[in-house]
mmCIF file of C-alpha atoms in Angstrom:
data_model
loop_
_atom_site.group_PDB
_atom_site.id
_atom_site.type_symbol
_atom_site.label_atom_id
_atom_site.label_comp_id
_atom_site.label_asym_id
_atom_site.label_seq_id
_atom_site.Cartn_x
_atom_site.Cartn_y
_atom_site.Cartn_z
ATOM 1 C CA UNK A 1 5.705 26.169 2.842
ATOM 2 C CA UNK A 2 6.687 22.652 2.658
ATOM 3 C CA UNK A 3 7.214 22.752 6.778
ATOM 4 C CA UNK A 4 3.797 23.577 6.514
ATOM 5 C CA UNK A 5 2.699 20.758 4.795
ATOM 6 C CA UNK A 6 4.412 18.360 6.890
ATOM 7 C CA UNK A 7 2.755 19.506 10.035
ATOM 8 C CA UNK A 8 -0.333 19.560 8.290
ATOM 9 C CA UNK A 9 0.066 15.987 7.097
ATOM 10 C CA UNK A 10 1.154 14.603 10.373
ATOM 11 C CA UNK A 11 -1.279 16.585 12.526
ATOM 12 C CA UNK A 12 -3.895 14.625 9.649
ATOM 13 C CA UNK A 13 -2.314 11.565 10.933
ATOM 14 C CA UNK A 14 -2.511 12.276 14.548
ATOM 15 C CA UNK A 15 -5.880 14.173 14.751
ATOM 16 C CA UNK A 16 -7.788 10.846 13.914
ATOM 17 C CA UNK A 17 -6.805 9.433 17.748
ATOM 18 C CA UNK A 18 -8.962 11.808 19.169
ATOM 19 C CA UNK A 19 -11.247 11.152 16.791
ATOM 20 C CA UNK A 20 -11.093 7.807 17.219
ATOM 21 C CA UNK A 21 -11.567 8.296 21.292
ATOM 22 C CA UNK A 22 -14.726 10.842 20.537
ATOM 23 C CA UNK A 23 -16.421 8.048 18.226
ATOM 24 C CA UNK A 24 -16.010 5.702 20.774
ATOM 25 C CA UNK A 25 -17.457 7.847 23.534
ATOM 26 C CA UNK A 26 -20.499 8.713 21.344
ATOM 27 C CA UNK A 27 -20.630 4.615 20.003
ATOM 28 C CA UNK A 28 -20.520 3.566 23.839
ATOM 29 C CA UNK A 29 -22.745 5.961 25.635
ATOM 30 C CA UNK A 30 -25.736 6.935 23.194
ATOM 31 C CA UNK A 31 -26.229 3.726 21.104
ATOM 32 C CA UNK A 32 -27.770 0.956 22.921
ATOM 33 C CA UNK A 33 -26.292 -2.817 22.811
ATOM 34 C CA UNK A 34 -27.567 -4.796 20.218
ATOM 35 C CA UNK A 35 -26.147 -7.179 17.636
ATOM 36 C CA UNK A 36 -25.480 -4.869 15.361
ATOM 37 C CA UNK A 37 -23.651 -2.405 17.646
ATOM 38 C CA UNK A 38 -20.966 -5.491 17.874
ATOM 39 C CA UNK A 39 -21.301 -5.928 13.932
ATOM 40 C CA UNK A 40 -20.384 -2.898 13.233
ATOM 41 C CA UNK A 41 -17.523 -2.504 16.357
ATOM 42 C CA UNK A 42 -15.877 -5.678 14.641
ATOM 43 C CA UNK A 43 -16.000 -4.680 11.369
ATOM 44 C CA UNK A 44 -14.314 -0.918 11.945
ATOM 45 C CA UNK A 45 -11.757 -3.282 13.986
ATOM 46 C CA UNK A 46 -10.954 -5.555 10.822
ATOM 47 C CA UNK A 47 -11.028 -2.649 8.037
ATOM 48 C CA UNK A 48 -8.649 -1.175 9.918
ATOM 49 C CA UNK A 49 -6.509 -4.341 10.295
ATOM 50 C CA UNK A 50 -7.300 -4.371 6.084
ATOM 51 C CA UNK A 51 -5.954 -0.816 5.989
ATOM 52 C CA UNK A 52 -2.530 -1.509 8.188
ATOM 53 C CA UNK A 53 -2.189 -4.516 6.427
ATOM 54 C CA UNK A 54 -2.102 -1.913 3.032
ATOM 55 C CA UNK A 55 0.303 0.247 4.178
ATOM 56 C CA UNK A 56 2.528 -2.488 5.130
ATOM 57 C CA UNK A 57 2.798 -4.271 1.535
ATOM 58 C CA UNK A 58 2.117 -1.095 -0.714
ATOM 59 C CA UNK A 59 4.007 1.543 1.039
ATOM 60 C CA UNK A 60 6.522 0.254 4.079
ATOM 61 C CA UNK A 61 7.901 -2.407 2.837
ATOM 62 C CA UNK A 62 8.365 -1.997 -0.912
ATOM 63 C CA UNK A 63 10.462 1.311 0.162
ATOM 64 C CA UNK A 64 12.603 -0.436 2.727
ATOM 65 C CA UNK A 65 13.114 -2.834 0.366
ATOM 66 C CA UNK A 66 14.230 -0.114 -2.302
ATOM 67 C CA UNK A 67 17.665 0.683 -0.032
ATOM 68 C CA UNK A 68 18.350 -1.876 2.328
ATOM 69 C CA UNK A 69 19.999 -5.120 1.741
ATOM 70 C CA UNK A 70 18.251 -8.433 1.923
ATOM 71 C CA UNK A 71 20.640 -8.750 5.094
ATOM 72 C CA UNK A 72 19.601 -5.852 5.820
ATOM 73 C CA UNK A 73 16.062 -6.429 5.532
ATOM 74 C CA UNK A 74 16.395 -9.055 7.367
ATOM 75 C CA UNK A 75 17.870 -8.044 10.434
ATOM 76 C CA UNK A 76 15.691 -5.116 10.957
ATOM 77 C CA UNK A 77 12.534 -6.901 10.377
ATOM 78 C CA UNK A 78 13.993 -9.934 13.234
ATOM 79 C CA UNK A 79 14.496 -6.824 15.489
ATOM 80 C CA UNK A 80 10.975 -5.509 15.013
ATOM 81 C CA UNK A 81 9.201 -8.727 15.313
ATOM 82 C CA UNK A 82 11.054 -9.895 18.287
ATOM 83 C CA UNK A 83 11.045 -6.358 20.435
ATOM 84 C CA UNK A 84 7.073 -6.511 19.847
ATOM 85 C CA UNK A 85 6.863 -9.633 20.489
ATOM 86 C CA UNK A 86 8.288 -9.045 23.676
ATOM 87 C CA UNK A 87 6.506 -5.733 24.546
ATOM 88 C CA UNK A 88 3.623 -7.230 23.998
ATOM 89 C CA UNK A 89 3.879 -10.141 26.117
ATOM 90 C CA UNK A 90 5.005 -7.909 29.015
ATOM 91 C CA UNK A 91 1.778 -5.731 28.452
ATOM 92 C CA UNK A 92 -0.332 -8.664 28.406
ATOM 93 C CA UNK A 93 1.446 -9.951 31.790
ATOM 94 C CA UNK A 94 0.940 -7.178 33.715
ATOM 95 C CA UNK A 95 -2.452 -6.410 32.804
ATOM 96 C CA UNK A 96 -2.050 -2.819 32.979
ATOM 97 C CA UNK A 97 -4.942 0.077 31.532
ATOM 98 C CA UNK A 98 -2.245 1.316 29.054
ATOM 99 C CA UNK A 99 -1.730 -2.064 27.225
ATOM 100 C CA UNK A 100 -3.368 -1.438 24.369
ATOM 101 C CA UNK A 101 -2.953 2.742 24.310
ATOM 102 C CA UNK A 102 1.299 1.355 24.426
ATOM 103 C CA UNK A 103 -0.065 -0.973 21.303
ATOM 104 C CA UNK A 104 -1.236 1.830 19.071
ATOM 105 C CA UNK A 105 1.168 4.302 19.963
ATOM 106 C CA UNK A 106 3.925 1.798 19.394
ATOM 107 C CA UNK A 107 3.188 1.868 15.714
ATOM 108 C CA UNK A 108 2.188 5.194 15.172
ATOM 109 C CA UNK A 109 5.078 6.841 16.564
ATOM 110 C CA UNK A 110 7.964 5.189 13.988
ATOM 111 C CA UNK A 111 5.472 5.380 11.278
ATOM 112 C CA UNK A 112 5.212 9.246 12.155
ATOM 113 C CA UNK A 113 8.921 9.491 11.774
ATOM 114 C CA UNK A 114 9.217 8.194 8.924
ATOM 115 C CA UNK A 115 6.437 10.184 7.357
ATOM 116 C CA UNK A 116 8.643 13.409 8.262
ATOM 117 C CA UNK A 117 12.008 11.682 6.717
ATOM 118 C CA UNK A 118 10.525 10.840 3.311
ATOM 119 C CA UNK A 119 8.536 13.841 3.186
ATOM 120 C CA UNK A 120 11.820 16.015 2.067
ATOM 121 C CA UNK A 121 12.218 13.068 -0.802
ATOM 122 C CA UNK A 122 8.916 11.796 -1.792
ATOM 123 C CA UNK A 123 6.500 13.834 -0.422
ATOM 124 C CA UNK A 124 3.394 12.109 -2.686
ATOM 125 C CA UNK A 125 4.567 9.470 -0.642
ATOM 126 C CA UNK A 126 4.638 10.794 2.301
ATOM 127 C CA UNK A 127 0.989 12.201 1.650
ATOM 128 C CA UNK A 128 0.030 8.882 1.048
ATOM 129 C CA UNK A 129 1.613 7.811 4.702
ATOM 130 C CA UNK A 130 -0.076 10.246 5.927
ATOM 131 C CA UNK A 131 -3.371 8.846 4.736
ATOM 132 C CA UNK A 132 -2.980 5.445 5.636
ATOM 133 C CA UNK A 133 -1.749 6.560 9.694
ATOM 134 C CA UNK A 134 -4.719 8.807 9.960
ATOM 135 C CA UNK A 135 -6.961 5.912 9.356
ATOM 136 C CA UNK A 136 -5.067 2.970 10.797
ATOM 137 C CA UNK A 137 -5.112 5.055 14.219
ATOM 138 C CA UNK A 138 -8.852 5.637 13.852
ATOM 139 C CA UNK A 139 -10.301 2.233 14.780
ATOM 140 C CA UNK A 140 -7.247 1.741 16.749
ATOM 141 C CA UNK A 141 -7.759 4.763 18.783
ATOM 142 C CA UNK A 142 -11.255 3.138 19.133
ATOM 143 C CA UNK A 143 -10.552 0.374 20.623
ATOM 144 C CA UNK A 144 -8.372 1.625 22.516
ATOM 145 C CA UNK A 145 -10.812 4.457 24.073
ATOM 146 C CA UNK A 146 -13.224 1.781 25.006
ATOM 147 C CA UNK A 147 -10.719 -0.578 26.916
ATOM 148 C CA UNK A 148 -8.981 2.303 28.774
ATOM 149 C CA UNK A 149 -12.648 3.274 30.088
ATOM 150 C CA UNK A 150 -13.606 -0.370 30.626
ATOM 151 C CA UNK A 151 -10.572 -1.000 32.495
ATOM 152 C CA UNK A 152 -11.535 2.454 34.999
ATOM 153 C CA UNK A 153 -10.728 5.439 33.393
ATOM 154 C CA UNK A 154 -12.774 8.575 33.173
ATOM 155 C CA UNK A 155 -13.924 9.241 29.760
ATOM 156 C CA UNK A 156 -12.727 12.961 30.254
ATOM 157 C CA UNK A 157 -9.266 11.677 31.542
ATOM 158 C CA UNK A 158 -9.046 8.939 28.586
ATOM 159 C CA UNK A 159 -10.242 11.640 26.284
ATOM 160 C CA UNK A 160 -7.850 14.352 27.464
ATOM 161 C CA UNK A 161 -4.461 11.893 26.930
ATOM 162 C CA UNK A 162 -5.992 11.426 23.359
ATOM 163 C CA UNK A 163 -6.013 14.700 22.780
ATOM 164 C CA UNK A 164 -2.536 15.190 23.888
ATOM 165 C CA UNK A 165 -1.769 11.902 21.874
ATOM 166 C CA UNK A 166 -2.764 13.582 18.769
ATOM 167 C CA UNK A 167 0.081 15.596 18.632
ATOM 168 C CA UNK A 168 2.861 13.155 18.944
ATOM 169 C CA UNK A 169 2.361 12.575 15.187
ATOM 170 C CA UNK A 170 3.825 16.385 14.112
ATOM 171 C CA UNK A 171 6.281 16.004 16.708
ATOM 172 C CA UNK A 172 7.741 12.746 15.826
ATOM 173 C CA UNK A 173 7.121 13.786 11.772
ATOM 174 C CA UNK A 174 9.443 16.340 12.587
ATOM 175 C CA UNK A 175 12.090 14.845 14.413
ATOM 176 C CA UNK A 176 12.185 12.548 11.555
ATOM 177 C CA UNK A 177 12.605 15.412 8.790
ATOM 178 C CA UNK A 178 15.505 17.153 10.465
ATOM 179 C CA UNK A 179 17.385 14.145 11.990
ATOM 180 C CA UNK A 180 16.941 11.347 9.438
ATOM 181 C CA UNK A 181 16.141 12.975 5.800
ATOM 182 C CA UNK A 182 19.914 12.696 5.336
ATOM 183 C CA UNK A 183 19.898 8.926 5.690
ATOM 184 C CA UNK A 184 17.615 7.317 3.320
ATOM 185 C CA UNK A 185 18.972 3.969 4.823
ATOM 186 C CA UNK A 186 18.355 4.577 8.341
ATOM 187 C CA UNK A 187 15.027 5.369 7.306
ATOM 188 C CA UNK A 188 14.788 2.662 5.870
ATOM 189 C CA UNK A 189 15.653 0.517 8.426
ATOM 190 C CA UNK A 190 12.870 2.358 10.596
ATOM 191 C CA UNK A 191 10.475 1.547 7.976
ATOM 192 C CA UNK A 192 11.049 -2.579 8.021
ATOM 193 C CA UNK A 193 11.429 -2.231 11.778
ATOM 194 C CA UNK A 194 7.662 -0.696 11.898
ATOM 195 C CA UNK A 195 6.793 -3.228 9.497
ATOM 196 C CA UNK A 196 7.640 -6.191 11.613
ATOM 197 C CA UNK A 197 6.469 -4.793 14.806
ATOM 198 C CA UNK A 198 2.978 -3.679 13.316
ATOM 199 C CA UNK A 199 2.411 -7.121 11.043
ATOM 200 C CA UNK A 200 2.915 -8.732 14.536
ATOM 201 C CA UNK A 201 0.434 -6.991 16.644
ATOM 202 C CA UNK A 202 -2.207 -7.248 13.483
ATOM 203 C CA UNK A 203 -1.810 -11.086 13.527
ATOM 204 C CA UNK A 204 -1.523 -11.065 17.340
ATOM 205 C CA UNK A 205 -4.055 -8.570 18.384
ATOM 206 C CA UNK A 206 -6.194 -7.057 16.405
ATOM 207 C CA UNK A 207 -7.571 -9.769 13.531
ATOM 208 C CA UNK A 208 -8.092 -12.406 16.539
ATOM 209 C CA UNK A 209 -10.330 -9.772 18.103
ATOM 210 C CA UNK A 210 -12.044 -8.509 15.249
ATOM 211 C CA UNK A 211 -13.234 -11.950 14.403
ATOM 212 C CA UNK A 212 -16.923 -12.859 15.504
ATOM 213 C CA UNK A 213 -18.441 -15.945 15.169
ATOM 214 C CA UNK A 214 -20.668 -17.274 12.161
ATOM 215 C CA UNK A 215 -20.465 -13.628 11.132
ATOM 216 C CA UNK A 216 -18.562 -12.937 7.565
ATOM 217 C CA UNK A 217 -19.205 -9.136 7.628
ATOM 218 C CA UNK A 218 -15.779 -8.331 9.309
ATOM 219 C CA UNK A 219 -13.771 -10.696 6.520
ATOM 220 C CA UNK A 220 -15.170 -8.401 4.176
ATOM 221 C CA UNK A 221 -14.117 -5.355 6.069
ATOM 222 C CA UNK A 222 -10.706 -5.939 6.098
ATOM 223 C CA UNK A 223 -10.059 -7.113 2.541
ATOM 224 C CA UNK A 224 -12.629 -3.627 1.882
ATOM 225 C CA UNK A 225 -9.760 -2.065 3.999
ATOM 226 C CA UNK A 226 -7.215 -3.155 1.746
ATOM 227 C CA UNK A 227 -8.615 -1.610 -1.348
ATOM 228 C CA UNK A 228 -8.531 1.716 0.194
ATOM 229 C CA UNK A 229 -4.467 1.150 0.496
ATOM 230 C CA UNK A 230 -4.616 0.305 -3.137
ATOM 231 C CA UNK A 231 -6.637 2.655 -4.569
ATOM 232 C CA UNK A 232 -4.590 5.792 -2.470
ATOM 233 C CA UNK A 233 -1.705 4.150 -4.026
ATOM 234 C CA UNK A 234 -3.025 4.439 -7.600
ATOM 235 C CA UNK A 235 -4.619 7.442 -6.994
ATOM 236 C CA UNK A 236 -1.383 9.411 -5.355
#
């Protein structure tokens, strides 16, 4: 029963990229340009950002911080930042169509793992995980759709690898309950490194782009964003 519920939490999680790539398709192809079409593209950008930004200080890091060390702490977040830092600025170099699928699934994937380790401890915890993926890959799988068809892909090819993208979140959740539930620290360590690498591509990526001009809408979004972390905190 409780497998169950992990593969039902994580497939949650993961289900909301290809729902994320059909939104776009619909958004793109059957509502005409107009200012509010980029309102309200910018907006679902930064209340995601608010959202990731939640799950970062209410969930990630407060439990990382529970077992590791301030050494600890330390040295996995460094790692994080830095390998992002650099896997980002080889994306951006090369210019290739999967920069900015790589992005999202570079966040989703750890956070999926460590979904599936504390769901054998904590799994009100892990439901609450759960929550925040499924809706931090939403816009992100958005975005995401839209620049992989921009840059020349077929929206029935981009749509088919989101599909298939889906359900890397069960299989990841469950690599993480059978390999690291015994280590509380190592998953731990995961956590802080998924911190760093996410805070980094929200400050690097996705605010900057969410950001229009002489528009305060999209402030409001992500601070809007945030209140759903804390509220699914409170509530779970």
């Amino acid at each position: 029963m409780m497998l169950l519920q992990l593969i039902l939490f994580s497939g949650f999680a993961g289900a909301t990229v290809f729902i994320g790539g059909l939104l776009a398709n619909l958004f793109d192809h059957h509502i005409k340009d107009s200012p509010a079409k980029f309102q309200i593209v910018h907006t679902l950008m930064s209340f995601g950002a608010g959202i990731i930004l939640s799950a970062l200080a209410l969930v990630l890091v407060p439990k990382g911080m529970e077992e590791l060390s301030i050494w600890g702490v330390i040295g996995s977040f460094s790692a994080g930042a830095l390998l992002f830092m650099l896997i980002d600025k080889r994306l951006a170099n090369s210019g290739g169509q999967q920069a900015t699928l790589l992005a999202m699934m570079m966040d989703f994937v750890p956070e999926s793992i460590a979904l599936g380790a504390v769901f054998a401890i904590e799994p009100q915890m892990a439901l609450l995980l759960a929550v925040f993926i499924g809706l931090q890959n939403l816009p992100e799988a958005f975005n995401s759709f839209r620049d992989l068809v921009k840059s020349g892909f077929s929206v029935k090819k981009t749509l088919t690898i989101f599909f298939l993208l889906s359900f890397f979140g069960i299989l990841s959740a469950l690599i993480g309950h059978f390999l690291l539930s015994p280590y509380p620290n190592l998953t731990a360590h995961l956590m802080i490194f998924a911190s760093a690498g996410i805070l980094y591509l929200l400050i690097q990526d996705i605010i900057p782009e969410s950001k229009l001009d002489n528009n305060y809408l999209t402030s409001l979004g992500a601070t809007l964003g945030f209140l759903i972390g804390v509220v699914g905190e409170m509530l779970i």
